[in-house]
Coordinates of C-alpha atoms in Angstrom, one line a residue:
X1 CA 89.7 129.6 99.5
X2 CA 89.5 125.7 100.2
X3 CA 91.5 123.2 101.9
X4 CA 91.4 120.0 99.7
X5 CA 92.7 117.2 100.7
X6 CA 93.9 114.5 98.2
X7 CA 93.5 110.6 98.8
X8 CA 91.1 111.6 101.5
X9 CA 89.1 108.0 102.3
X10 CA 93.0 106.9 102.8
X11 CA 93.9 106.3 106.7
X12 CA 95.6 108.8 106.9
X13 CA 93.5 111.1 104.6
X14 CA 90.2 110.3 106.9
X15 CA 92.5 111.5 109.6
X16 CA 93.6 114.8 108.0
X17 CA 90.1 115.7 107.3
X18 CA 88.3 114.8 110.5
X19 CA 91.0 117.0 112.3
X20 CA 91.0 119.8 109.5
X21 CA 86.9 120.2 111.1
X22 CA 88.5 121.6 114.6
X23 CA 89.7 124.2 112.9
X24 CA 88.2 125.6 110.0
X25 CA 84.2 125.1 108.9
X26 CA 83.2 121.9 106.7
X27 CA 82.6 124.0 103.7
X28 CA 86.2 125.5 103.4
X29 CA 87.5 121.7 103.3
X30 CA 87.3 119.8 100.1
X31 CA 87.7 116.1 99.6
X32 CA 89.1 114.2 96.7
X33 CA 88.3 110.9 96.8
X34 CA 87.7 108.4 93.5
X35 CA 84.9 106.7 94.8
X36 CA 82.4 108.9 96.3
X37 CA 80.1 106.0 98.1
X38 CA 83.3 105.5 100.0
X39 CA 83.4 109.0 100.8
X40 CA 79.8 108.9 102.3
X41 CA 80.8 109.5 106.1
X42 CA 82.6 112.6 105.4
X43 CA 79.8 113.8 102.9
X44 CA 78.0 113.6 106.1
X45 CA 80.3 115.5 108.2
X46 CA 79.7 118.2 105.5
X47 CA 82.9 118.7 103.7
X48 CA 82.7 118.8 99.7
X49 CA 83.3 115.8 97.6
X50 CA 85.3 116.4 94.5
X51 CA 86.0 112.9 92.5
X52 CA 89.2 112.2 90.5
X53 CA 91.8 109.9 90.3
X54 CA 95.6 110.3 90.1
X55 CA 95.5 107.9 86.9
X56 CA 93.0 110.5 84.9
X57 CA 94.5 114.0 84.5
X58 CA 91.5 115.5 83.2
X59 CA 89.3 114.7 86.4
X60 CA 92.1 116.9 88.0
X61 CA 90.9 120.1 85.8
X62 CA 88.0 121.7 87.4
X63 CA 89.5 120.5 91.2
X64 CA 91.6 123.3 92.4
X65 CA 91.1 127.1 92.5
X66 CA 93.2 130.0 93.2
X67 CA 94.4 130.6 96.2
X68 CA 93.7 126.9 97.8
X69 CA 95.6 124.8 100.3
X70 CA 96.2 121.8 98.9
X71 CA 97.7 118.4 100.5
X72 CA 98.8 115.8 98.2
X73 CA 99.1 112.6 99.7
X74 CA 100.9 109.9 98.4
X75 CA 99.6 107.3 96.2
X76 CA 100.1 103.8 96.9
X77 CA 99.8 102.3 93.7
X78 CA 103.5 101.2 93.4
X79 CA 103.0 99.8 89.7
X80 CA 101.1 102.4 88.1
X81 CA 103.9 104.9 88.5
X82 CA 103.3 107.4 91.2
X83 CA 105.7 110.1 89.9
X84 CA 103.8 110.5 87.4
X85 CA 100.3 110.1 89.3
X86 CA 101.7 112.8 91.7
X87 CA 102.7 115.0 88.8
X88 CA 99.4 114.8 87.7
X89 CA 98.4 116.7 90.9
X90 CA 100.9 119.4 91.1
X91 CA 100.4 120.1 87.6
X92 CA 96.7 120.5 88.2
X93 CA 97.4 122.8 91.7
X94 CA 100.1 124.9 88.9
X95 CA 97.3 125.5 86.4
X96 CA 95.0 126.7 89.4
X97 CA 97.5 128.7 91.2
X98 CA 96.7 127.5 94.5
X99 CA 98.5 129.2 97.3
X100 CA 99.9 126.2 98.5
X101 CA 101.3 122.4 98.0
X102 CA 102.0 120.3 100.6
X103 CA 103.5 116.7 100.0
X104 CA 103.9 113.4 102.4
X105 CA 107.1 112.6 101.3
X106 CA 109.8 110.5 102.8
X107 CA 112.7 111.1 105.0
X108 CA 115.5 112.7 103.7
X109 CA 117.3 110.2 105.4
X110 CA 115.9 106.6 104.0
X111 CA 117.6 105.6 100.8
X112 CA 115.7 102.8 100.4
X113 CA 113.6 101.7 97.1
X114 CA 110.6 103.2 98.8
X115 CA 112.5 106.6 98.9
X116 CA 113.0 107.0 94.9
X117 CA 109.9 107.9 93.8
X118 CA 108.9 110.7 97.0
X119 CA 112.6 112.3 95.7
X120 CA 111.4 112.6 92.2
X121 CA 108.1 114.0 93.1
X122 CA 110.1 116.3 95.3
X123 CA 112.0 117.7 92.6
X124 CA 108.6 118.4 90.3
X125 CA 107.4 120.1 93.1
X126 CA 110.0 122.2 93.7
X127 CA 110.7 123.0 89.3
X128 CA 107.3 123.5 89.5
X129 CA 107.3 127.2 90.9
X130 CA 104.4 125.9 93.5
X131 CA 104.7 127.8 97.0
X132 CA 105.5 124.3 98.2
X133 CA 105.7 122.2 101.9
X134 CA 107.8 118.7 102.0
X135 CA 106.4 116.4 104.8
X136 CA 108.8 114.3 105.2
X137 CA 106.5 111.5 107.0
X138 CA 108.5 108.7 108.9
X139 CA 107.6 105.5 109.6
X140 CA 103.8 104.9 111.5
X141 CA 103.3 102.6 114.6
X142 CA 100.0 101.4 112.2
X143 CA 101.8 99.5 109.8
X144 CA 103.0 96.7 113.0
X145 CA 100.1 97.3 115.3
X146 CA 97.7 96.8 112.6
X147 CA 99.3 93.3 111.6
X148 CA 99.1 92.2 114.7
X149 CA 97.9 88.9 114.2
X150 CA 100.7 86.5 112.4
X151 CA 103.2 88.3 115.9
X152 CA 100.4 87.2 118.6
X153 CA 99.9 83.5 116.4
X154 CA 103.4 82.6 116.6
X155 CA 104.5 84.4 119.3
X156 CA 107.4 86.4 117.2
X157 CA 108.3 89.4 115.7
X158 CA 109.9 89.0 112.6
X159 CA 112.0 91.7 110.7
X160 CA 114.9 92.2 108.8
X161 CA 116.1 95.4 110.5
X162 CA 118.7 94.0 112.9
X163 CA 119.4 96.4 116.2
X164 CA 117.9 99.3 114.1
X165 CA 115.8 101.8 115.5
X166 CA 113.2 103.4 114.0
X167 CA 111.2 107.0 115.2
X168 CA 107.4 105.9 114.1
X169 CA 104.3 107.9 115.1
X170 CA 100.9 107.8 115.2
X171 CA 98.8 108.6 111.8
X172 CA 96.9 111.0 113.9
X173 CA 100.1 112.6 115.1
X174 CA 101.1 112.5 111.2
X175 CA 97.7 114.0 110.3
X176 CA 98.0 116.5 113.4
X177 CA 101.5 117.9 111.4
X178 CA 99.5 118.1 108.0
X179 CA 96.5 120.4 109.4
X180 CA 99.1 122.6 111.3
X181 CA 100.5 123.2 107.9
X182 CA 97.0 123.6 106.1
X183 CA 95.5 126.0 108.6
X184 CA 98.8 128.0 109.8
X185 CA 101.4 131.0 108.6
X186 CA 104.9 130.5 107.1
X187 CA 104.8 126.9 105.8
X188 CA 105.7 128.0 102.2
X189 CA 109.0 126.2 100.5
X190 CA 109.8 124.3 103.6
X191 CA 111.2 120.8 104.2
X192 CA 109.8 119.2 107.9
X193 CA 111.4 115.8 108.6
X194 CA 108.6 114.4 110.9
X195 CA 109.0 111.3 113.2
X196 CA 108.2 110.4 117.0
X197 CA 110.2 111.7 119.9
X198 CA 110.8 107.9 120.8
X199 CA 112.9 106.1 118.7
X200 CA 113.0 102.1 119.1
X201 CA 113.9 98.9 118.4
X202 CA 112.2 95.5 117.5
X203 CA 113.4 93.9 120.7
X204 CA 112.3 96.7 122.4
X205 CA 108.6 96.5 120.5
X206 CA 108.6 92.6 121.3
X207 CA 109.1 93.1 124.8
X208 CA 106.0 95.6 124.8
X209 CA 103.4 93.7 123.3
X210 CA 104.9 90.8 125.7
X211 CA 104.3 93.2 128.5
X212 CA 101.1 94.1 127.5
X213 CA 99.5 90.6 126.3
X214 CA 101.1 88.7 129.2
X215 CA 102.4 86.3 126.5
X216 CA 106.4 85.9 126.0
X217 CA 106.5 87.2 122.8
X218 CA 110.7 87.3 120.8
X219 CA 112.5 89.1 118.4
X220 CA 112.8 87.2 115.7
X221 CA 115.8 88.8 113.6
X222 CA 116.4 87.1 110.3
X223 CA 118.5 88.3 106.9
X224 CA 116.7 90.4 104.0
X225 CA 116.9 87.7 102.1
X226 CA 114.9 85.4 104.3
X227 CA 112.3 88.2 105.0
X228 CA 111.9 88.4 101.2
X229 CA 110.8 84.8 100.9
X230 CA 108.5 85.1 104.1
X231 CA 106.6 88.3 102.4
X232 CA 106.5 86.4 99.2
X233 CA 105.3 82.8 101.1
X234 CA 102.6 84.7 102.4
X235 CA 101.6 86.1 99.2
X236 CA 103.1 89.5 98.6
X237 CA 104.0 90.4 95.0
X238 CA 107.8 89.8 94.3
X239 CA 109.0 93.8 93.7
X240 CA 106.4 94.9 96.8
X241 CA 108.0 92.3 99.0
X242 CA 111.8 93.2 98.0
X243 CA 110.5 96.9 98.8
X244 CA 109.5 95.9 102.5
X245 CA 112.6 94.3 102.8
X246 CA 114.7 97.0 101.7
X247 CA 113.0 99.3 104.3
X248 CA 114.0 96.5 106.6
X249 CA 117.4 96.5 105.7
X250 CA 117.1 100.8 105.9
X251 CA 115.5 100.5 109.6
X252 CA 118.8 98.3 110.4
X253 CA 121.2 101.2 108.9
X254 CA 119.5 103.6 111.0
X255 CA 117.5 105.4 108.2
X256 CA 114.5 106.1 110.3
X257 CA 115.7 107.2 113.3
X258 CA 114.4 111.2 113.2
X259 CA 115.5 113.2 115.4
X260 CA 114.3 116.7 114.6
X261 CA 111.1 117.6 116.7
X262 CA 109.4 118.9 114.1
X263 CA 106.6 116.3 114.5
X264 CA 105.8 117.7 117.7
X265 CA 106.3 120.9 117.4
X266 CA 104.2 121.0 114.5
X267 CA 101.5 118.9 116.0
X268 CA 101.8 121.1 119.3
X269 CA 101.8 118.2 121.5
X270 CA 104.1 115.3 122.5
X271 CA 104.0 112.2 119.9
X272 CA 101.6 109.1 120.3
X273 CA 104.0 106.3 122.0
X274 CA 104.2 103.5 120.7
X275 CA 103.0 101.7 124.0
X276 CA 99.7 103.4 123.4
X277 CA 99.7 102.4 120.1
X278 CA 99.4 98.9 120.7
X279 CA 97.4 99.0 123.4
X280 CA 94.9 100.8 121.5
X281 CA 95.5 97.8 119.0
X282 CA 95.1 94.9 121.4
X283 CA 92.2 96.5 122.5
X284 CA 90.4 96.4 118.7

């Protein structure tokens, strides 16, 4: 039996395996990775190094055996279709009869664009007769605190997302959920919507980094519209930048407010804070 872990040289995959190795040994842990000179550090920490790509089905043949734990993470290729990338995967994990499929999905609750295709890989996995594990991943502090750059330049954030609130996390705390999953009991055909214990706003993530950087840093709230033609002035593809947008406009609806506690529960330990977050961030 193996843990593999798909999209591993990812952010979130590096996470998932570096965490996997406080639990089980380096040789039960499979990586899948498409490039395997990027994969060099964890070849080093001395997991295995299995090379496919979501776009090839037959690199997927010889991947899984029976009786594996699998994680499937989420490609993020939007134009290369990623229901059918995914599909490539669970069909591969079928074939092998692995003992279990577990998914970063979406929220149940985000109706955005971004949602569509996590819903129809959802429903593959489920037809598929896969002892299968939805995790339902919400939003992660990373994707502001890693673009930090343009907010500390002008002094703003801008979003499209109103007064809405959102329940982010940390990719570690994402990760932490993931490995709980792998290495645990009792997972099998279960939905987790995952998400911090905080939820908050833009205002509220403004006055944070203005707290932290000593800078008087705003809010900036403009229309979906407008926040379309800033993604697209800054050279983000048209249908990726109306995506953004829409998750903007789904922040502002409350779509990633979560609520649950499963995040923690699963991770065993209170979520990252967002305060932390971009500290650590300021700090790099």
């Amino acid at each position: 039996m193996s843990i593999v872990v798909t999209g591993a040289t990812g952010h979130l995959g590096r996470h998932v395996v570096r965490q996997l190795l406080d639990k089980v040994p380096a040789d039960q842990v499979t990586a899948v990775v498409r490039n395997r000179d990027k994969a060099a550090d964890l070849a080093d920490l001395g997991v295995r190094l299995a090379v496919a790509d979501y776009n090839a089905p037959e690199t997927f043949d010889s991947v899984f055996a029976a009786d594996d734990r699998v994680l499937l993470i989420s490609g993020n290729e939007f134009d290369k279709g990623r229901v059918r990338q995914h599909t490539v995967v669970i069909e591969a994990a079928k074939k092998a009869g692995v003992a279990l499929l577990a998914y970063t999905s979406a929220p149940s609750s985000l109706k955005a664009t971004l949602a569509d295709d996590h819903r129809a890989t959802e429903e593959v996995m489920v037809g598929s007769g896969v002892p299968y594990t939805l995790l339902r991943n919400g939003w992660y502090h990373e994707n502001y605190t890693e673009q930090l750059a343009p907010v500390l330049e002008h002094g703003a954030v801008v979003q499209a997302a109103g007064e809405g609130r959102i329940s982010s996390a940390s990719r570690a705390d994402y990760a932490a959920a993931a490995v709980a999953v792998l290495t645990g009991e009792g997972h099998e055909n279960t939905a987790y919507e995952l998400g911090g214990d905080e939820a908050w706003s833009f205002a509220e993530y403004a006055a944070e980094l203005s707290r932290q950087t000593g800078r008087e840093i705003t809010y900036n709230p403009v229309s979906v519209e407008d926040y379309t033609g800033i993604l697209t002035g800054a050279g983000v593809p048209g249908p990726l930048a109306d995506v953004f947008a829409g998750v903007d406009a789904a922040i502002g609806k409350g779509e990633l407010v979560v609520s649950t506690g499963d995040l923690s529960r699963l991770a065993g330990r209170p979520t990252t804070p967002l305060a932390e977050a971009v500290a650590v961030a300021l700090k790099g």
